[in-house]
Backbone as a printed PyTorch tensor [residue, N CA C, xyz], in Angstrom:
tensor([[[-58.6470, -88.2590,  59.8620],
         [-59.2430, -86.9610,  60.5580],
         [-60.5390, -87.1680,  61.0460]],

        [[-61.3840, -87.5060,  60.5830],
         [-63.0760, -87.2120,  61.0190],
         [-63.1450, -88.3360,  61.8340]],

        [[-63.4880, -88.2980,  62.8610],
         [-63.9470, -89.3980,  64.1540],
         [-65.2070, -89.3900,  64.4270]],

        [[-65.9460, -90.4180,  63.3580],
         [-67.4100, -90.1770,  63.1520],
         [-68.0650, -90.4920,  64.5680]],

        [[-67.2490, -90.9050,  65.6760],
         [-68.0000, -91.5320,  66.8280],
         [-67.3750, -90.2570,  67.9070]],

        [[-67.0170, -89.2370,  67.5790],
         [-66.6790, -87.9020,  68.3430],
         [-68.0250, -87.3490,  68.5070]],

        [[-68.3550, -86.6370,  69.4690],
         [-69.8610, -86.2290,  69.9010],
         [-69.5020, -84.5740,  68.9510]],

        [[-70.7070, -84.3060,  68.5500],
         [-70.4410, -82.9840,  67.9640],
         [-70.5970, -81.8410,  68.7380]],

        [[-70.0800, -80.9020,  68.6620],
         [-69.7980, -79.5140,  69.3710],
         [-70.5950, -78.6470,  68.4270]],

        [[-71.7780, -78.1580,  69.1270],
         [-72.6620, -76.9450,  68.0880],
         [-72.0260, -75.3860,  68.5090]],

        [[-71.4980, -74.6960,  67.6680],
         [-71.1600, -73.5710,  67.9060],
         [-72.0730, -72.1970,  67.3780]],

        [[-72.4760, -71.6950,  68.1280],
         [-73.5540, -70.3790,  67.5380],
         [-72.5550, -69.2200,  67.2740]],

        [[-72.9700, -69.0170,  66.1280],
         [-72.1070, -67.7780,  65.3080],
         [-73.0390, -66.6210,  65.7240]],

        [[-72.2170, -65.5290,  66.2110],
         [-72.7600, -64.2050,  66.7470],
         [-72.8040, -63.3520,  65.5970]],

        [[-71.6170, -63.3850,  64.5420],
         [-71.7900, -62.6260,  63.7010],
         [-71.5950, -63.3480,  62.1780]],

        [[-71.0790, -62.5670,  61.1960],
         [-71.1280, -63.4360,  59.8710],
         [-69.9680, -64.4460,  59.4840]],

        [[-69.0560, -64.6660,  60.4990],
         [-67.9430, -65.4920,  60.3440],
         [-67.0210, -65.4080,  61.7530]],

        [[-66.4550, -66.7050,  61.8850],
         [-65.3470, -66.5340,  63.0550],
         [-63.9690, -67.2150,  62.3970]],

        [[-62.9640, -66.8100,  62.4920],
         [-61.4960, -67.0220,  61.9100],
         [-61.6660, -68.5670,  62.4770]],

        [[-60.9420, -69.5080,  61.3550],
         [-60.7310, -71.0250,  61.8230],
         [-60.1390, -71.0930,  63.3160]],

        [[-58.9330, -70.3930,  63.5520],
         [-58.0280, -70.5270,  64.5780],
         [-58.5890, -70.0110,  65.7100]],

        [[-59.6760, -68.9080,  65.8420],
         [-60.5380, -68.6590,  67.0300],
         [-61.4470, -69.5340,  67.3930]],

        [[-61.9650, -70.2390,  66.1390],
         [-63.3450, -71.3560,  66.7890],
         [-62.5500, -72.1280,  67.2930]],

        [[-61.3010, -73.0130,  66.9120],
         [-60.6750, -73.8710,  67.4200],
         [-60.4950, -73.6780,  68.9080]],

        [[-60.0580, -72.6160,  69.4710],
         [-59.8760, -72.0980,  70.7750],
         [-60.9890, -71.8730,  71.3120]],

        [[-62.1210, -71.1820,  70.9290],
         [-63.3630, -71.0490,  71.7240],
         [-64.1320, -72.3530,  72.0090]],

        [[-63.7470, -73.4760,  71.1190],
         [-64.4220, -74.6430,  71.3790],
         [-63.6500, -75.6840,  72.1040]],

        [[-62.4720, -74.9270,  72.8560],
         [-61.6270, -75.6760,  73.8750],
         [-61.2470, -77.1570,  73.0510]],

        [[-60.7030, -76.8800,  71.7190],
         [-59.9440, -78.1590,  71.0880],
         [-58.5830, -77.9800,  71.2110]],

        [[-58.0950, -76.4530,  71.2660],
         [-56.7860, -76.2560,  71.7760],
         [-56.8230, -75.3090,  72.8830]],

        [[-55.6750, -74.9490,  73.4540],
         [-55.7000, -74.1660,  74.6400],
         [-55.2870, -72.7420,  74.4790]],

        [[-54.6340, -72.4420,  73.0220],
         [-54.7060, -71.0620,  72.7190],
         [-54.3300, -70.9170,  71.4660]],

        [[-54.6100, -69.8720,  70.9070],
         [-54.4820, -69.3910,  69.4700],
         [-53.2370, -69.8950,  68.8740]],

        [[-52.2400, -70.0000,  69.4620],
         [-51.2020, -70.1930,  68.7280],
         [-51.1500, -71.6660,  68.3040]],

        [[-51.8240, -72.7480,  69.4190],
         [-51.8190, -73.9100,  69.2850],
         [-52.8270, -74.3960,  68.1310]],

        [[-53.9170, -73.5250,  68.2670],
         [-54.7500, -74.0350,  67.0030],
         [-54.0640, -73.5750,  65.6080]],

        [[-53.4140, -72.4750,  65.4710],
         [-52.6910, -72.2570,  64.4430],
         [-51.7440, -73.4150,  63.9590]],

        [[-50.7790, -73.7790,  64.9470],
         [-50.0650, -74.8900,  64.6410],
         [-50.8280, -76.2490,  64.1530]],

        [[-51.8830, -76.6910,  64.6220],
         [-52.8620, -77.6640,  64.2000],
         [-53.3560, -77.5910,  62.6680]],

        [[-53.6780, -76.2890,  62.5990],
         [-54.1920, -75.9950,  61.0610],
         [-52.9820, -76.0240,  60.3100]],

        [[-51.9340, -75.4000,  60.6110],
         [-50.4580, -75.4470,  59.7340],
         [-50.0610, -77.0550,  59.6630]],

        [[-50.3500, -77.9850,  60.5280],
         [-50.1000, -79.4580,  60.1780],
         [-51.1950, -80.2130,  59.3200]],

        [[-52.0460, -79.4330,  58.9270],
         [-52.9500, -80.1980,  57.9390],
         [-53.9500, -81.1940,  58.7900]],

        [[-54.2190, -80.7230,  60.1930],
         [-54.9460, -81.7790,  61.0850],
         [-56.2060, -81.2030,  60.9980]],

        [[-56.8520, -80.1620,  60.3460],
         [-58.1500, -79.8150,  60.3830],
         [-58.7370, -79.8980,  58.9950]],

        [[-59.8740, -80.4020,  58.9800],
         [-61.1250, -80.0800,  57.9470],
         [-62.1500, -79.3890,  57.8350]],

        [[-62.2660, -78.5220,  57.2070],
         [-63.3490, -77.7420,  56.8410],
         [-64.4620, -78.2730,  55.6700]],

        [[-65.5300, -78.4740,  55.9610],
         [-66.4760, -79.3950,  55.1430],
         [-65.9480, -80.5530,  54.3600]],

        [[-64.9540, -81.0860,  54.9880],
         [-64.3650, -82.6280,  54.2850],
         [-63.0650, -82.1970,  53.7260]],

        [[-62.7940, -80.9480,  53.7940],
         [-61.3190, -80.8020,  52.8760],
         [-60.4030, -80.1220,  54.0500]],

        [[-59.0670, -80.5750,  53.7950],
         [-58.0320, -80.1770,  54.7130],
         [-57.9260, -78.4060,  54.4600]],

        [[-57.7980, -77.7500,  55.6520],
         [-57.6500, -76.3310,  55.5690],
         [-56.5740, -75.9580,  56.1920]],

        [[-55.7110, -74.9850,  55.2590],
         [-54.5390, -74.6270,  56.0220],
         [-54.2260, -73.1570,  56.1420]],

        [[-55.4220, -72.5580,  55.9990],
         [-55.3790, -71.2230,  56.0150],
         [-55.9460, -71.0420,  57.4860]],

        [[-55.1570, -70.1960,  58.5190],
         [-55.3650, -70.2760,  59.8530],
         [-56.6520, -69.2350,  59.9860]],

        [[-56.8870, -68.0350,  59.2940],
         [-57.7280, -66.9780,  59.4810],
         [-59.2170, -67.2950,  58.2720]],

        [[-59.0160, -68.7770,  57.7620],
         [-60.3570, -68.8910,  57.0420],
         [-61.6380, -68.4260,  57.7450]],

        [[-62.4050, -67.7550,  57.0840],
         [-63.6800, -67.4780,  57.4570],
         [-64.6370, -68.7370,  57.7000]],

        [[-65.0670, -68.9250,  59.0310],
         [-65.8280, -70.2400,  59.1400],
         [-67.4430, -69.6720,  59.2190]],

        [[-68.3000, -69.9060,  58.1770],
         [-69.7380, -69.5490,  58.5170],
         [-70.8130, -70.4730,  58.9530]],

        [[-71.7930, -70.0090,  59.1670],
         [-72.9990, -70.8390,  59.4840],
         [-73.3740, -72.0210,  58.5910]],

        [[-73.4340, -73.2440,  58.9730],
         [-73.4860, -74.3290,  58.1550],
         [-72.3580, -75.0210,  57.4750]],

        [[-71.2400, -74.6180,  58.0520],
         [-69.9500, -75.3440,  58.0460],
         [-69.7000, -76.2310,  58.7860]],

        [[-69.0440, -77.1990,  58.7490],
         [-68.7080, -78.3860,  59.6130],
         [-67.2740, -78.4210,  59.8390]],

        [[-66.5250, -78.0940,  60.9510],
         [-65.0370, -78.4550,  61.0530],
         [-64.8390, -79.8940,  61.8800]],

        [[-64.0890, -80.3590,  61.4170],
         [-63.5310, -81.8700,  62.0940],
         [-61.9410, -82.0810,  62.3360]],

        [[-61.7300, -82.7490,  62.8360],
         [-60.2940, -83.1640,  63.1630],
         [-60.2420, -84.2560,  64.1730]],

        [[-59.1670, -84.5600,  64.3280],
         [-58.9650, -86.0820,  65.2670],
         [-59.7650, -85.8650,  66.4760]],

        [[-60.9150, -86.5800,  66.6610],
         [-61.5710, -86.6910,  67.8770],
         [-62.6540, -85.4450,  67.9530]],

        [[-63.0410, -84.5990,  67.0770],
         [-63.8990, -83.9860,  67.0830],
         [-64.4780, -83.3140,  66.0710]],

        [[-65.8560, -82.9070,  66.0930],
         [-66.6400, -82.3350,  65.0760],
         [-67.2870, -81.1490,  65.6770]],

        [[-67.0920, -79.9310,  64.7160],
         [-68.0040, -78.8760,  65.3160],
         [-68.5950, -78.4320,  64.3340]],

        [[-70.2150, -78.1090,  64.6040],
         [-70.9430, -77.7960,  63.5500],
         [-71.4630, -76.2680,  64.0280]],

        [[-71.1270, -75.5790,  62.9950],
         [-71.5090, -74.0020,  63.0930],
         [-73.0290, -73.3620,  62.8330]],

        [[-73.3500, -72.7220,  63.3010],
         [-74.8780, -72.5680,  63.3160],
         [-75.2320, -71.1270,  63.5570]]])
């Protein structure tokens, strides 16, 4: 899942957290929230190295979200 050669995207958090499905949409990993939810449900998204199946998982500053061809660092 984690592609070490993929460039890291840095996402600057405005509040305390962002739901995982929204993060994928805002970082243009998926075209829509529905596509993001599907990607998560398939087990193709990792948060801090672990597969995450919760679509609305709260992603906070300091966490790293990875998948096939992307790494998102939340600051």
